[in-house]
Short mmCIF file of C-alpha atoms (C1' of nucleotides) in Angstrom, two decimals:
data_model
loop_
_atom_site.label_atom_id
_atom_site.label_comp_id
_atom_site.label_asym_id
_atom_site.label_seq_id
_atom_site.Cartn_x
_atom_site.Cartn_y
_atom_site.Cartn_z
CA MET A 1 -39.42 -23.14 8.03
CA ASN A 2 -38.89 -25.75 10.78
CA ALA A 3 -38.53 -25.46 14.54
CA SER A 4 -34.88 -26.39 15.02
CA ALA A 5 -32.79 -24.30 17.41
CA ALA A 6 -30.92 -22.52 14.62
CA PRO A 7 -32.46 -21.89 11.22
CA ASP A 8 -29.42 -23.20 9.35
CA ARG A 9 -26.52 -24.19 11.52
CA HIS A 10 -25.01 -26.21 8.73
CA HIS A 11 -23.34 -24.47 5.85
CA GLU A 12 -23.72 -20.72 5.49
CA ALA A 13 -24.14 -19.49 9.03
CA GLY A 14 -22.33 -19.84 12.30
CA SER A 15 -19.90 -22.70 11.95
CA ASP A 16 -16.98 -22.75 14.36
CA THR A 17 -14.39 -23.55 11.70
CA ARG A 18 -15.77 -20.82 9.52
CA ARG A 19 -15.52 -18.29 12.33
CA ALA A 20 -12.00 -19.41 13.16
CA LEU A 21 -10.96 -19.04 9.53
CA ILE A 22 -12.38 -15.55 9.33
CA ALA A 23 -10.66 -14.48 12.53
CA ALA A 24 -7.30 -15.87 11.40
CA ALA A 25 -7.71 -14.37 7.93
CA ALA A 26 -8.57 -11.02 9.52
CA ARG A 27 -5.30 -11.10 11.45
CA GLU A 28 -3.28 -12.23 8.44
CA MET A 29 -4.83 -9.57 6.21
CA HIS A 30 -4.32 -6.88 8.80
CA ALA A 31 -0.64 -7.76 9.07
CA HIS A 32 0.21 -8.38 5.40
CA GLY A 33 -2.62 -7.02 3.29
CA PHE A 34 -5.03 -9.15 1.30
CA GLN A 35 -2.86 -10.10 -1.64
CA ALA A 36 0.14 -11.01 0.48
CA ALA A 37 -2.04 -12.87 2.98
CA SER A 38 -1.11 -16.52 2.67
CA LEU A 39 -3.70 -19.27 2.87
CA ALA A 40 -0.97 -21.52 4.21
CA GLY A 41 -0.45 -19.14 7.10
CA ILE A 42 -4.15 -19.00 7.89
CA LEU A 43 -4.35 -22.79 7.83
CA ALA A 44 -1.33 -23.07 10.10
CA ASP A 45 -2.83 -20.57 12.55
CA THR A 46 -6.13 -22.39 12.79
CA GLY A 47 -5.10 -26.02 12.28
CA VAL A 48 -7.79 -26.18 9.61
CA THR A 49 -6.92 -28.01 6.40
CA LYS A 50 -7.18 -26.70 2.88
CA GLY A 51 -10.10 -28.95 2.10
CA ALA A 52 -12.09 -27.50 4.98
CA LEU A 53 -11.27 -23.96 3.93
CA TYR A 54 -12.45 -24.54 0.39
CA HIS A 55 -15.51 -26.24 1.75
CA HIS A 56 -16.55 -22.99 3.43
CA PHE A 57 -15.24 -20.49 0.91
CA PRO A 58 -15.17 -20.89 -2.86
CA SER A 59 -12.04 -18.76 -3.19
CA LYS A 60 -9.55 -16.59 -1.35
CA LEU A 61 -11.43 -13.54 -2.58
CA ASP A 62 -14.67 -14.73 -1.00
CA LEU A 63 -12.83 -15.32 2.24
CA GLY A 64 -11.57 -11.76 2.04
CA TYR A 65 -15.08 -10.44 1.46
CA ALA A 66 -16.33 -12.40 4.47
CA VAL A 67 -13.57 -10.91 6.61
CA PHE A 68 -14.65 -7.46 5.56
CA ASP A 69 -18.39 -8.02 5.94
CA GLU A 70 -18.33 -10.01 9.14
CA TYR A 71 -15.27 -8.65 10.89
CA TYR A 72 -13.81 -5.32 9.78
CA ALA A 73 -17.04 -3.52 8.96
CA PRO A 74 -18.88 -4.47 12.17
CA ALA A 75 -15.86 -3.44 14.24
CA LEU A 76 -15.69 -0.03 12.60
CA ARG A 77 -19.44 0.40 13.05
CA VAL A 78 -19.28 -0.42 16.74
CA ASN A 79 -16.28 1.77 17.52
CA TRP A 80 -16.76 4.76 15.27
CA ILE A 81 -20.27 5.00 13.83
CA ALA A 82 -22.70 3.72 16.45
CA PRO A 83 -21.58 6.18 19.16
CA LEU A 84 -22.45 9.03 16.82
CA GLN A 85 -25.93 7.72 16.17
CA GLY A 86 -27.01 6.93 19.70
CA ASP A 87 -26.09 10.31 21.06
CA ARG A 88 -28.61 13.16 21.10
CA GLY A 89 -26.26 15.81 22.42
CA ASP A 90 -23.82 18.13 20.71
CA ALA A 91 -22.45 16.45 17.59
CA LEU A 92 -19.02 18.08 17.73
CA THR A 93 -18.58 17.13 21.36
CA THR A 94 -19.59 13.56 20.63
CA LEU A 95 -17.27 13.37 17.65
CA ILE A 96 -14.35 14.70 19.63
CA SER A 97 -14.96 12.32 22.48
CA VAL A 98 -15.20 9.35 20.10
CA ILE A 99 -11.92 10.31 18.46
CA SER A 100 -10.20 10.75 21.83
CA ARG A 101 -11.58 7.55 23.28
CA VAL A 102 -10.75 5.30 20.33
CA GLY A 103 -7.36 6.97 20.01
CA GLU A 104 -6.57 6.35 23.64
CA GLY A 105 -7.77 2.78 23.34
CA MET A 106 -5.38 1.90 20.53
CA SER A 107 -2.20 0.03 21.39
CA GLU A 108 1.18 0.72 19.82
CA GLN A 109 0.64 -2.34 17.66
CA ASP A 110 -2.83 -1.26 16.56
CA VAL A 111 -1.27 1.96 15.33
CA ALA A 112 1.57 0.15 13.57
CA LEU A 113 -0.82 -2.09 11.66
CA GLY A 114 -3.14 0.74 10.68
CA CYS A 115 -6.88 0.85 10.12
CA PRO A 116 -7.81 -2.46 8.48
CA VAL A 117 -10.47 -0.83 6.34
CA ASN A 118 -8.21 1.90 5.06
CA ASN A 119 -5.40 -0.59 4.46
CA LEU A 120 -7.75 -2.58 2.31
CA ALA A 121 -8.96 0.55 0.58
CA GLN A 122 -5.48 1.62 -0.42
CA GLU A 123 -4.41 -1.83 -1.50
CA MET A 124 -7.49 -3.11 -3.28
CA SER A 125 -9.58 -0.21 -4.55
CA ALA A 126 -7.75 -0.09 -7.86
CA VAL A 127 -7.50 -3.88 -8.09
CA ASP A 128 -10.86 -5.38 -7.17
CA ALA A 129 -14.30 -3.86 -7.57
CA GLY A 130 -15.90 -6.05 -4.89
CA PHE A 131 -13.66 -4.74 -2.16
CA ARG A 132 -13.89 -1.22 -3.48
CA ALA A 133 -17.68 -1.12 -3.43
CA ARG A 134 -17.83 -2.56 0.09
CA ILE A 135 -15.35 -0.05 1.42
CA GLU A 136 -17.02 2.88 -0.27
CA GLY A 137 -20.34 1.79 1.22
CA LEU A 138 -18.87 1.69 4.69
CA PHE A 139 -17.10 5.04 4.38
CA ASP A 140 -20.39 6.42 3.13
CA GLU A 141 -22.23 5.15 6.19
CA TRP A 142 -19.64 6.79 8.35
CA ARG A 143 -19.73 10.07 6.48
CA ARG A 144 -23.53 10.16 6.66
CA ALA A 145 -23.54 9.53 10.40
CA ILE A 146 -21.23 12.51 10.91
CA GLU A 147 -23.17 14.59 8.42
CA ASN A 148 -26.45 13.94 10.24
CA GLY A 149 -24.95 15.02 13.54
CA LEU A 150 -23.55 18.18 11.98
CA ASP A 151 -26.90 18.95 10.36
CA ARG A 152 -28.65 18.68 13.69
CA LEU A 153 -26.08 20.90 15.31
CA GLN A 154 -26.42 23.39 12.50
CA ARG A 155 -30.21 23.52 12.96
CA GLN A 156 -29.65 24.21 16.64
CA GLY A 157 -27.35 27.09 15.76
CA GLY A 158 -24.18 25.45 17.01
CA LEU A 159 -22.56 25.53 13.59
CA GLU A 160 -22.31 28.34 11.05
CA ALA A 161 -25.21 28.24 8.59
CA GLY A 162 -22.88 28.54 5.61
CA VAL A 163 -20.99 25.33 6.33
CA ASP A 164 -21.39 22.51 3.77
CA THR A 165 -21.94 19.64 6.21
CA ARG A 166 -21.56 16.91 3.61
CA SER A 167 -18.25 18.20 2.39
CA LEU A 168 -17.12 18.77 5.97
CA ALA A 169 -18.09 15.27 7.05
CA ALA A 170 -16.18 13.80 4.11
CA PHE A 171 -13.16 15.84 5.07
CA ILE A 172 -13.37 14.65 8.68
CA VAL A 173 -13.38 10.99 7.64
CA ALA A 174 -10.54 11.61 5.20
CA SER A 175 -8.35 13.45 7.67
CA LEU A 176 -9.01 10.87 10.37
CA GLU A 177 -7.81 8.12 8.08
CA GLY A 178 -4.98 10.40 7.05
CA CYS A 179 -3.85 10.75 10.66
CA LEU A 180 -4.00 6.99 11.17
CA GLY A 181 -2.02 6.53 7.97
CA MET A 182 0.72 8.94 9.03
CA ALA A 183 0.96 7.26 12.40
CA LYS A 184 1.13 3.86 10.76
CA ASN A 185 3.99 5.01 8.58
CA ALA A 186 5.80 6.47 11.55
CA GLN A 187 4.95 3.32 13.51
CA ARG A 188 4.38 5.56 16.49
CA ARG A 189 1.31 6.02 18.60
CA ASP A 190 2.25 9.54 19.64
CA VAL A 191 2.21 10.65 16.01
CA MET A 192 -1.43 9.61 15.88
CA LEU A 193 -2.21 11.43 19.10
CA GLU A 194 -0.51 14.61 17.94
CA CYS A 195 -2.16 14.47 14.55
CA GLY A 196 -5.48 13.79 16.25
CA LYS A 197 -4.87 16.87 18.37
CA GLY A 198 -4.72 18.88 15.16
CA LEU A 199 -8.02 17.41 14.04
CA ILE A 200 -9.67 18.06 17.38
CA ALA A 201 -8.42 21.64 17.38
CA TYR A 202 -10.05 22.05 14.01
CA LEU A 203 -13.33 20.59 15.21
CA GLN A 204 -13.28 22.94 18.21
CA SER A 205 -12.78 25.90 15.90
CA LEU A 206 -15.95 24.98 14.02
CA ARG A 207 -18.13 25.69 17.06
CA ARG A 208 -20.03 28.91 16.79
CA ARG A 209 -19.21 31.47 19.50
CA GLU A 210 -22.71 32.74 20.30
CA PRO A 211 -24.49 29.41 20.74
CA ALA A 212 -28.21 30.20 20.77
CA GLY A 213 -30.73 33.01 20.78
CA VAL A 214 -31.02 36.18 18.73
CA GLY A 215 -27.44 36.66 17.49
CA ASP A 216 -26.67 38.14 14.07
CA ARG A 217 -28.23 36.27 11.17
CA HIS A 218 -27.06 38.24 8.17
CA ALA A 219 -23.35 38.89 7.55
CA MET B 1 40.54 12.53 -12.51
CA ASN B 2 40.69 12.30 -16.30
CA ALA B 3 39.18 14.50 -19.03
CA SER B 4 36.55 12.17 -20.47
CA ALA B 5 33.15 13.61 -21.40
CA ALA B 6 31.23 12.04 -18.51
CA PRO B 7 32.83 11.30 -15.15
CA ASP B 8 31.19 7.87 -14.84
CA ARG B 9 28.67 7.05 -17.50
CA HIS B 10 29.06 3.36 -16.89
CA HIS B 11 27.60 1.67 -13.89
CA GLU B 12 26.09 3.75 -11.08
CA ALA B 13 24.95 6.84 -12.86
CA GLY B 14 22.90 7.64 -15.93
CA SER B 15 22.63 4.46 -17.91
CA ASP B 16 19.75 4.26 -20.35
CA THR B 17 18.76 0.73 -19.38
CA ARG B 18 18.86 1.65 -15.76
CA ARG B 19 16.64 4.66 -16.32
CA ALA B 20 14.22 2.61 -18.38
CA LEU B 21 14.01 -0.02 -15.66
CA ILE B 22 13.29 2.57 -13.00
CA ALA B 23 10.59 4.20 -15.09
CA ALA B 24 8.89 0.87 -15.82
CA ALA B 25 9.21 -0.24 -12.21
CA ALA B 26 7.70 3.06 -11.09
CA ARG B 27 4.65 2.41 -13.28
CA GLU B 28 4.34 -1.20 -12.18
CA MET B 29 4.66 -0.27 -8.51
CA HIS B 30 2.18 2.55 -8.85
CA ALA B 31 -0.35 0.21 -10.40
CA HIS B 32 0.13 -2.92 -8.26
CA GLY B 33 2.16 -1.91 -5.22
CA PHE B 34 5.72 -3.00 -4.56
CA GLN B 35 5.17 -6.57 -3.42
CA ALA B 36 2.75 -7.39 -6.22
CA ALA B 37 4.95 -5.67 -8.79
CA SER B 38 6.30 -8.39 -11.06
CA LEU B 39 9.84 -8.31 -12.38
CA ALA B 40 8.59 -10.24 -15.38
CA GLY B 41 6.16 -7.42 -16.13
CA ILE B 42 8.87 -4.79 -15.85
CA LEU B 43 11.14 -6.79 -18.16
CA ALA B 44 8.32 -7.23 -20.67
CA ASP B 45 7.59 -3.50 -20.60
CA THR B 46 11.17 -2.52 -21.23
CA GLY B 47 12.46 -5.39 -23.36
CA VAL B 48 15.32 -5.65 -20.89
CA THR B 49 16.36 -9.13 -19.81
CA LYS B 50 16.70 -10.46 -16.31
CA GLY B 51 20.45 -10.57 -16.52
CA ALA B 52 20.58 -6.87 -17.34
CA LEU B 53 18.24 -6.04 -14.49
CA TYR B 54 20.32 -7.92 -11.96
CA HIS B 55 23.41 -6.30 -13.38
CA HIS B 56 22.09 -2.88 -12.40
CA PHE B 57 20.23 -3.79 -9.20
CA PRO B 58 21.28 -6.40 -6.66
CA SER B 59 17.66 -7.18 -5.74
CA LYS B 60 14.04 -6.24 -6.28
CA LEU B 61 14.15 -4.29 -3.06
CA ASP B 62 17.04 -2.17 -4.28
CA LEU B 63 15.15 -1.48 -7.47
CA GLY B 64 12.24 -0.35 -5.33
CA TYR B 65 14.46 1.95 -3.32
CA ALA B 66 15.86 3.44 -6.51
CA VAL B 67 12.34 4.08 -7.76
CA PHE B 68 11.56 5.91 -4.57
CA ASP B 69 14.79 7.91 -4.40
CA GLU B 70 15.09 8.79 -8.05
CA TYR B 71 11.47 8.95 -9.15
CA TYR B 72 8.74 9.27 -6.53
CA ALA B 73 10.55 11.51 -4.06
CA PRO B 74 11.82 14.03 -6.64
CA ALA B 75 8.35 14.24 -8.19
CA LEU B 76 6.73 14.99 -4.85
CA ARG B 77 9.42 17.56 -4.08
CA VAL B 78 8.90 19.35 -7.37
CA ASN B 79 5.10 19.40 -7.23
CA TRP B 80 4.38 19.90 -3.55
CA ILE B 81 7.39 21.04 -1.57
CA ALA B 82 9.47 23.32 -3.79
CA PRO B 83 6.61 25.77 -4.50
CA LEU B 84 6.28 26.35 -0.76
CA GLN B 85 9.96 27.12 -0.33
CA GLY B 86 10.47 29.51 -3.19
CA ASP B 87 7.56 31.72 -2.24
CA ARG B 88 8.05 34.69 0.10
CA GLY B 89 4.40 35.72 0.28
CA ASP B 90 1.54 34.57 2.47
CA ALA B 91 2.05 30.91 3.40
CA LEU B 92 -1.64 30.01 3.57
CA THR B 93 -2.30 31.55 0.19
CA THR B 94 0.64 29.68 -1.33
CA LEU B 95 -0.45 26.43 0.27
CA ILE B 96 -3.99 26.80 -1.02
CA SER B 97 -2.83 27.62 -4.51
CA VAL B 98 -0.48 24.62 -4.56
CA ILE B 99 -3.28 22.31 -3.47
CA SER B 100 -5.65 23.73 -6.07
CA ARG B 101 -3.13 23.65 -8.87
CA VAL B 102 -1.88 20.10 -8.29
CA GLY B 103 -5.45 18.93 -7.74
CA GLU B 104 -6.57 20.46 -11.02
CA GLY B 105 -3.58 18.96 -12.78
CA MET B 106 -4.39 15.40 -11.78
CA SER B 107 -6.11 13.18 -14.29
CA GLU B 108 -8.85 10.71 -13.45
CA GLN B 109 -6.26 7.96 -13.66
CA ASP B 110 -3.82 9.76 -11.39
CA VAL B 111 -6.55 9.90 -8.78
CA ALA B 112 -7.47 6.25 -9.27
CA LEU B 113 -3.89 5.09 -8.71
CA GLY B 114 -3.37 7.31 -5.69
CA CYS B 115 -0.28 9.07 -4.38
CA PRO B 116 2.65 6.72 -5.05
CA VAL B 117 4.39 7.74 -1.84
CA ASN B 118 1.36 7.19 0.34
CA ASN B 119 0.60 3.90 -1.41
CA LEU B 120 4.08 2.74 -0.54
CA ALA B 121 3.73 4.05 2.99
CA GLN B 122 0.56 2.09 3.64
CA GLU B 123 1.85 -1.08 2.02
CA MET B 124 5.43 -1.19 3.21
CA SER B 125 5.79 0.75 6.45
CA ALA B 126 5.04 -2.29 8.58
CA VAL B 127 6.95 -4.63 6.28
CA ASP B 128 10.27 -3.02 5.38
CA ALA B 129 12.30 -0.54 7.40
CA GLY B 130 14.17 0.82 4.38
CA PHE B 131 11.02 2.03 2.69
CA ARG B 132 9.58 3.24 5.96
CA ALA B 133 12.57 5.42 6.80
CA ARG B 134 12.69 6.90 3.31
CA ILE B 135 9.00 7.77 3.37
CA GLU B 136 9.13 9.23 6.84
CA GLY B 137 12.05 11.40 5.79
CA LEU B 138 10.13 12.71 2.82
CA PHE B 139 6.96 13.39 4.79
CA ASP B 140 9.14 15.17 7.30
CA GLU B 141 10.63 17.41 4.64
CA TRP B 142 7.15 18.23 3.51
CA ARG B 143 5.86 18.94 6.99
CA ARG B 144 8.84 21.17 7.76
CA ALA B 145 8.34 23.18 4.58
CA ILE B 146 4.75 23.86 5.59
CA GLU B 147 5.72 24.51 9.17
CA ASN B 148 8.32 27.10 8.14
CA GLY B 149 5.77 28.95 6.05
CA LEU B 150 3.27 28.94 8.90
CA ASP B 151 5.91 30.17 11.33
CA ARG B 152 6.73 33.07 9.07
CA LEU B 153 3.06 33.92 8.72
CA GLN B 154 2.62 33.70 12.46
CA ARG B 155 5.49 36.11 13.03
CA GLN B 156 3.83 38.53 10.63
CA GLY B 157 0.61 38.29 12.59
CA GLY B 158 -1.34 36.45 9.92
CA LEU B 159 -1.91 33.43 12.15
CA GLU B 160 -3.09 33.23 15.77
CA ALA B 161 -0.14 33.21 18.15
CA GLY B 162 -1.50 30.21 20.04
CA VAL B 163 -1.42 27.87 17.05
CA ASP B 164 1.01 24.96 17.24
CA THR B 165 2.46 25.20 13.75
CA ARG B 166 4.25 21.87 13.86
CA SER B 167 1.14 19.99 14.85
CA LEU B 168 -0.90 21.93 12.31
CA ALA B 169 1.57 21.23 9.50
CA ALA B 170 1.49 17.51 10.33
CA PHE B 171 -2.28 17.58 10.24
CA ILE B 172 -2.28 19.31 6.87
CA VAL B 173 -0.03 16.67 5.32
CA ALA B 174 -2.11 13.91 6.89
CA SER B 175 -5.44 15.28 5.73
CA LEU B 176 -4.09 15.91 2.25
CA GLU B 177 -3.04 12.29 1.94
CA GLY B 178 -6.36 11.36 3.52
CA CYS B 179 -8.25 13.20 0.79
CA LEU B 180 -6.19 11.55 -1.92
CA GLY B 181 -6.83 8.20 -0.28
CA MET B 182 -10.59 8.68 -0.15
CA ALA B 183 -10.62 9.76 -3.77
CA LYS B 184 -8.51 6.75 -4.74
CA ASN B 185 -10.96 4.45 -3.04
CA ALA B 186 -13.91 6.14 -4.72
CA GLN B 187 -11.92 6.10 -7.98
CA ARG B 188 -13.34 9.53 -8.64
CA ARG B 189 -11.58 12.81 -9.24
CA ASP B 190 -14.51 14.87 -7.99
CA VAL B 191 -14.28 13.21 -4.58
CA MET B 192 -10.74 14.54 -4.32
CA LEU B 193 -11.83 18.00 -5.40
CA GLU B 194 -14.68 18.10 -2.90
CA CYS B 195 -12.50 16.79 -0.11
CA GLY B 196 -9.85 19.30 -1.07
CA LYS B 197 -12.52 21.97 -0.84
CA GLY B 198 -13.01 20.98 2.80
CA LEU B 199 -9.30 21.29 3.44
CA ILE B 200 -9.08 24.67 1.73
CA ALA B 201 -12.04 25.94 3.73
CA TYR B 202 -10.19 24.93 6.85
CA LEU B 203 -7.02 26.69 5.76
CA GLN B 204 -9.02 29.84 5.02
CA SER B 205 -10.53 29.72 8.49
CA LEU B 206 -7.06 29.78 10.01
CA ARG B 207 -6.37 33.25 8.70
CA ARG B 208 -6.51 35.90 11.38
CA ARG B 209 -9.15 38.61 10.86
CA GLU B 210 -7.18 41.70 11.92
CA PRO B 211 -4.01 41.14 9.86
CA ALA B 212 -1.42 43.56 11.24
CA GLY B 213 -0.80 46.47 13.59
CA VAL B 214 -1.77 47.10 17.19
CA GLY B 215 -4.66 44.63 17.66
CA ASP B 216 -5.24 42.73 20.88
CA ARG B 217 -2.25 40.74 22.11
CA HIS B 218 -3.54 39.21 25.29
CA ALA B 219 -6.71 37.03 25.45
"C1'" DG C 1 -27.87 -43.65 3.61
"C1'" DA C 2 -27.18 -39.21 2.18
"C1'" DA C 3 -25.31 -35.01 2.63
"C1'" DA C 4 -22.20 -32.09 5.15
"C1'" DA C 5 -17.69 -31.53 6.95
"C1'" DC C 6 -13.66 -32.35 6.63
"C1'" DA C 7 -8.55 -34.52 5.15
"C1'" DT C 8 -4.66 -35.75 1.76
"C1'" DA C 9 -2.29 -35.39 -2.16
"C1'" DC C 10 -1.49 -33.17 -5.92
"C1'" DC C 11 -1.02 -29.52 -9.81
"C1'" DA C 12 0.22 -25.80 -12.94
"C1'" DA C 13 1.65 -21.10 -12.69
"C1'" DC C 14 4.38 -17.86 -10.98
"C1'" DC C 15 7.86 -15.88 -8.14
"C1'" DA C 16 12.59 -13.74 -7.10
"C1'" DG C 17 16.99 -14.99 -7.69
"C1'" DT C 18 21.27 -17.39 -9.78
"C1'" DA C 19 24.66 -19.72 -12.66
"C1'" DT C 20 26.80 -19.41 -16.67
"C1'" DG C 21 27.87 -17.76 -21.17
"C1'" DT C 22 29.02 -13.97 -24.52
"C1'" DA C 23 29.89 -9.67 -26.92
"C1'" DT C 24 32.06 -5.31 -26.56
"C1'" DG C 25 34.98 -2.31 -25.04
"C1'" DT C 26 39.07 -0.37 -22.19
"C1'" DT C 27 43.57 -0.61 -20.18
"C1'" DA C 28 48.40 -2.46 -19.60
"C1'" DC C 29 52.37 -4.00 -21.37
"C1'" DG C 30 56.10 -5.34 -24.45
"C1'" DC D 1 51.32 -1.67 -33.23
"C1'" DG D 2 49.64 -5.96 -31.19
"C1'" DT D 3 47.89 -8.78 -27.81
"C1'" DA D 4 46.84 -10.35 -23.33
"C1'" DA D 5 44.15 -9.19 -19.26
"C1'" DC D 6 40.31 -7.31 -17.39
"C1'" DA D 7 35.70 -5.07 -16.79
"C1'" DT D 8 31.21 -3.71 -18.22
"C1'" DA D 9 26.89 -4.87 -20.06
"C1'" DC D 10 24.24 -7.68 -21.14
"C1'" DA D 11 21.54 -12.67 -22.57
"C1'" DT D 12 19.70 -17.55 -21.68
"C1'" DA D 13 18.36 -21.11 -19.04
"C1'" DC D 14 17.44 -22.86 -14.89
"C1'" DT D 15 16.30 -23.56 -9.63
"C1'" DG D 16 13.91 -23.97 -5.37
"C1'" DG D 17 10.07 -22.33 -3.23
"C1'" DT D 18 5.37 -20.60 -2.84
"C1'" DT D 19 1.08 -19.54 -4.60
"C1'" DG D 20 -4.12 -20.37 -5.03
"C1'" DG D 21 -6.84 -23.98 -6.45
"C1'" DT D 22 -8.62 -28.91 -7.29
"C1'" DA D 23 -9.61 -33.89 -7.34
"C1'" DT D 24 -10.55 -37.46 -4.60
"C1'" DG D 25 -10.78 -39.63 -0.57
"C1'" DT D 26 -12.64 -40.42 4.48
"C1'" DT D 27 -15.26 -39.29 8.57
"C1'" DT D 28 -19.06 -37.40 10.96
"C1'" DT D 29 -23.84 -36.08 11.59
"C1'" DC D 30 -28.65 -36.08 11.00
#
DNA sequence: GAAAACATACCAACCAGTATGTATGTTACG
DNA sequence: CGTAACATACATACTGGTTGGTATGTTTTC
């Protein structure tokens, strides 16, 4: 409406305290889960007082939602989903390279704390519908991005025509999170890498031998 | 030493109150996780008093361990591991039938609450070493059971010689738990079945085309 | 001066754990 | 046989600490 620098720099949008709270809450939730995340700990980390926190967020739950919407989800989109969408090449190759790259980029501690989104999924899906719906939406985005790539590849003849790409994409997301979960339990990065190797081997096996041209169509 | 009916029916072994507490704690932990499981809730469920509980278990953590050792782990062994060990036939076929059967046998609520062992793994692996070690041991048993079956199949020529059976077995366990996790988040049984379909399709694809005899050995 | 952005102090509920008491055996001994 | 000593299996009441949340104040900013 007016010509100020920011449309609304006051309450809802980009306040520094708000951002600091979300960042600290993201760390706390990643380390202890949402329910065990302590407001006292978040306040101690940031130096923010309880009054300020409850000025920005009506409840702990809303803070948790903000962490998911403004922190966890964007991070997963940037690291895992966006690379799949930009690329116009071979979907399986892209997928494999994304998995390798992100895997390599994870520290021992990243592995030990697990995927924040999946942590939240396992902890909260049966407890709170707001978290559950958010997480399902994000996993759905992810699955669709993979599915689209596989569809394209299938049209180009790089994937068997009989393959159910939707079901396959869902399985890829599931097994990826499964690998991260096993590695988190083991608290060992190499478990993730080895498990990821299994996944990559599978993805390689999906590639059709005769790539293009007049090959056999029926049986 | 003496000729009484039961060797030690008193403290450590099969007391009724103890069993009731473990069963109630298993339910409470399955529904809310270990940390959020309330002793008050368990006592209300059983009618047992706090004094009785702390007579049988020195702490909440020990109760949790007992639930794992005497409830969750045996259940997973019976449903998932034992069927693999008894069978002398084709390992992939056995594996697929186990997955199908257990999947079919799960109710909508079973799916919604998730695998108790994996729930515990995700919640507690970074928090408590006692749980972590127990869970890793159990997952290891499971992986080894699958690995042994795959090894046998490989020796019989039913699986490509180049396949790393250990890595593959780890990936199978991971993706299975991944499927259960996705279905838990979706709170929908059909998600598990579809995801399981993806896993089964993968397992089918592992089977070698020319089963036995003089086929090609090199390249 | 008015609203936004905090700060302080407090609260009721809940938590795991404990201290203490009691009822019911079981064993030892004379 | 009788009784003292001891152990098991509970029950009741309480404690210190933490939790998320609130009521009410002060400061800052436009």
